[in-house]
Amino acid sequence: MTTRYRFGCDLSYEVKVPTFFVFNVEAARIDNHHDLQERLVITPDYERRVHIVPDTQTRYVAINAKPGPLTLRYEAEASLKVHREAPEGISETPIHQLPLDVLPYLLPSRYVSSDRLADFAQKEFGHLDRGFGRVTAICNWVYENIDYRRGSSNEVTTADESLLLRAGVCRDFSHIAIAFCRALDIPARFVSAYAFGLVPPDFHAVFEAYLDGRWWLFDATRQARLDGLVRIGVGRDAAEIAFASPFGEMEPGPVTVFMERADGEAEAGERPSEAIATDGVAPPPVA
């Protein structure tokens, strides 16, 4: 079953000096985003450079902007397909069987201080049965113990700092959960997305954990439906997939994000209880 969505964003800036911008706002070109139709308008129409990360299909566009007003408008439509499975049957992949390209998602990174949180993670979650349920327990803990508070963190806040503050926003919730997973030898990665039903609409941060040969979606904030996420970017943490990275002096304007059912239907009532993945067919197990 597929559901068609309409989504996108509007960004604006007042550029003070010549500034190099890198944007990551376009939907990833993965098979689950079926029949993707899109339009990206940057005004003024500067020459663009583009890059697509081969394995994740994360897309970057870069421009050199001159002083003056700058706007970006991205609008797209796609039919979202997801893979559903009963969570009880999803186990953790032994570390010696992990594909080598997954190993970087076991290591500490800029915002994910998994090494500093290893003792804490082992004490809280090390005794739990290994599998999908343990990652769910991590999400439950973060949801119950970290206050969702706008303005409580900024672009340099790390997972251990958010844990000490016991407050954060979606990126901080994901960074903490990812840190706990990595500390338990569960590969985990940061995901930015357009999220259906998120109030107020915004770029949303969730994460994926690698279990049983596939990447599975999790949202420690519980604010979005996992079967209503259109992936934008995937990285070790938020540093790699910011929606905008300006290198120069500029003044940002309001950010507007939207996502709605293309067929005009409202959000379905009960959220699915199945495990949700959007990474296509699972690879064969490593011997």
Short mmCIF file of C-alpha atoms in Angstrom, two decimals, residues 106-261:
data_model
loop_
_atom_site.label_atom_id
_atom_site.label_comp_id
_atom_site.label_asym_id
_atom_site.label_seq_id
_atom_site.Cartn_x
_atom_site.Cartn_y
_atom_site.Cartn_z
CA LEU A 106 29.10 2.41 15.62
CA LEU A 107 31.65 5.16 16.30
CA PRO A 108 31.38 8.45 18.21
CA SER A 109 30.83 11.50 16.00
CA ARG A 110 30.56 15.28 16.33
CA TYR A 111 27.28 15.34 18.29
CA VAL A 112 27.00 11.68 19.27
CA SER A 113 29.28 11.17 22.29
CA SER A 114 28.61 7.46 22.61
CA ASP A 115 31.98 6.86 24.27
CA ARG A 116 31.10 9.24 27.11
CA LEU A 117 27.69 7.64 27.59
CA ALA A 118 28.80 4.00 27.36
CA ASP A 119 28.70 3.28 31.11
CA PHE A 120 25.28 4.90 31.44
CA ALA A 121 23.88 2.97 28.46
CA GLN A 122 25.21 -0.34 29.72
CA LYS A 123 23.69 0.23 33.16
CA GLU A 124 20.27 1.23 31.81
CA PHE A 125 19.91 -1.07 28.81
CA GLY A 126 22.72 -3.65 28.84
CA HIS A 127 20.61 -6.21 30.72
CA LEU A 128 17.67 -6.08 28.29
CA ASP A 129 16.98 -8.73 25.67
CA ARG A 130 18.76 -7.89 22.44
CA GLY A 131 16.64 -6.88 19.49
CA PHE A 132 14.08 -4.36 18.30
CA GLY A 133 12.61 -4.17 21.80
CA ARG A 134 15.85 -2.87 23.28
CA VAL A 135 15.95 0.05 20.85
CA THR A 136 12.29 0.70 21.64
CA ALA A 137 13.21 0.75 25.34
CA ILE A 138 15.89 3.35 24.56
CA CYS A 139 13.29 5.52 22.79
CA ASN A 140 10.89 5.10 25.71
CA TRP A 141 13.57 6.17 28.18
CA VAL A 142 14.49 9.27 26.17
CA TYR A 143 10.83 10.21 25.76
CA GLU A 144 10.11 9.80 29.47
CA ASN A 145 13.27 11.44 30.82
CA ILE A 146 14.08 14.28 28.38
CA ASP A 147 11.79 17.31 28.17
CA TYR A 148 10.95 18.51 24.67
CA ARG A 149 11.78 22.19 25.08
CA ARG A 150 12.36 24.60 22.20
CA GLY A 151 15.36 26.87 22.74
CA SER A 152 16.99 24.50 25.23
CA SER A 153 19.80 23.59 22.83
CA ASN A 154 21.62 25.04 19.84
CA GLU A 155 23.69 23.95 16.86
CA VAL A 156 26.66 22.90 19.02
CA THR A 157 24.85 20.89 21.73
CA THR A 158 26.06 17.29 22.03
CA ALA A 159 24.22 14.20 23.24
CA ASP A 160 25.91 14.16 26.65
CA GLU A 161 25.11 17.85 27.16
CA SER A 162 21.45 17.24 26.31
CA LEU A 163 21.41 14.34 28.75
CA LEU A 164 22.75 16.58 31.53
CA LEU A 165 20.20 19.29 30.68
CA ARG A 166 17.42 16.68 30.48
CA ALA A 167 15.93 18.81 27.68
CA GLY A 168 16.18 19.26 23.93
CA VAL A 169 14.40 19.17 20.59
CA CYS A 170 14.07 16.42 18.01
CA ARG A 171 17.72 16.48 16.94
CA ASP A 172 18.82 16.15 20.58
CA PHE A 173 16.39 13.29 21.23
CA SER A 174 17.84 11.47 18.22
CA HIS A 175 21.45 12.19 19.20
CA ILE A 176 20.91 10.75 22.69
CA ALA A 177 19.17 7.63 21.38
CA ILE A 178 21.85 7.10 18.72
CA ALA A 179 24.56 7.45 21.37
CA PHE A 180 22.92 4.81 23.56
CA CYS A 181 22.55 2.45 20.59
CA ARG A 182 26.19 2.81 19.51
CA ALA A 183 27.35 2.31 23.10
CA LEU A 184 25.55 -1.06 22.97
CA ASP A 185 27.14 -2.03 19.62
CA ILE A 186 23.94 -1.28 17.69
CA PRO A 187 24.72 0.79 14.55
CA ALA A 188 22.54 3.91 14.45
CA ARG A 189 22.36 6.93 12.16
CA PHE A 190 20.68 10.33 12.05
CA VAL A 191 17.83 10.95 9.60
CA SER A 192 16.26 14.26 8.52
CA ALA A 193 12.78 14.09 7.04
CA TYR A 194 9.55 15.74 6.05
CA ALA A 195 7.03 14.42 8.57
CA PHE A 196 3.31 14.08 7.99
CA GLY A 197 1.23 15.19 10.97
CA LEU A 198 4.05 17.05 12.75
CA VAL A 199 2.70 20.10 14.64
CA PRO A 200 3.95 22.69 13.92
CA PRO A 201 5.35 21.61 10.53
CA ASP A 202 9.14 21.64 10.48
CA PHE A 203 12.15 19.63 9.37
CA HIS A 204 12.07 16.58 11.63
CA ALA A 205 14.92 14.50 13.05
CA VAL A 206 14.52 10.77 13.67
CA PHE A 207 17.02 7.92 13.57
CA GLU A 208 17.57 4.45 12.15
CA ALA A 209 19.06 1.43 13.90
CA TYR A 210 20.60 -1.45 11.99
CA LEU A 211 18.92 -4.67 13.10
CA ASP A 212 18.66 -8.05 11.38
CA GLY A 213 20.28 -6.83 8.16
CA ARG A 214 18.11 -3.74 7.65
CA TRP A 215 17.79 -0.13 8.82
CA TRP A 216 14.67 0.45 10.98
CA LEU A 217 13.11 3.83 11.77
CA PHE A 218 12.63 5.18 15.31
CA ASP A 219 11.39 8.50 16.69
CA ALA A 220 12.19 9.14 20.36
CA THR A 221 9.97 12.26 20.36
CA ARG A 222 6.87 10.26 19.31
CA GLN A 223 5.73 13.30 17.36
CA ALA A 224 5.52 11.82 13.88
CA ARG A 225 4.14 8.71 12.19
CA LEU A 226 7.01 6.52 11.05
CA ASP A 227 4.97 5.49 8.00
CA GLY A 228 4.57 9.17 7.04
CA LEU A 229 8.23 10.22 6.77
CA VAL A 230 9.87 11.32 3.54
CA ARG A 231 13.61 10.99 4.00
CA ILE A 232 15.83 13.94 3.13
CA GLY A 233 19.27 13.01 4.44
CA VAL A 234 21.16 10.35 6.36
CA GLY A 235 24.38 10.93 8.30
CA ARG A 236 26.33 10.04 11.40
CA ASP A 237 24.69 13.03 13.11
CA ALA A 238 23.10 16.40 12.35
CA ALA A 239 26.42 17.94 11.28
CA GLU A 240 26.34 15.99 8.02
CA ILE A 241 22.80 16.76 6.89
CA ALA A 242 21.88 20.29 7.97
CA PHE A 243 19.14 21.69 5.70
CA ALA A 244 21.38 24.72 5.06
CA SER A 245 25.08 25.28 5.65
CA PRO A 246 26.14 28.88 4.84
CA PHE A 247 29.81 29.84 4.76
CA GLY A 248 29.77 33.63 5.00
CA GLU A 249 27.81 36.45 6.58
CA MET A 250 24.04 36.39 6.13
CA GLU A 251 20.77 36.96 8.01
CA PRO A 252 18.33 34.02 7.85
CA GLY A 253 14.62 34.65 7.39
CA PRO A 254 11.64 32.50 8.37
CA VAL A 255 11.67 28.78 7.53
CA THR A 256 8.43 27.29 6.23
CA VAL A 257 7.97 23.52 5.89
CA PHE A 258 4.84 21.74 4.65
CA MET A 259 3.63 18.18 4.13
CA GLU A 260 0.12 17.02 3.34
CA ARG A 261 -1.75 14.15 1.75
#
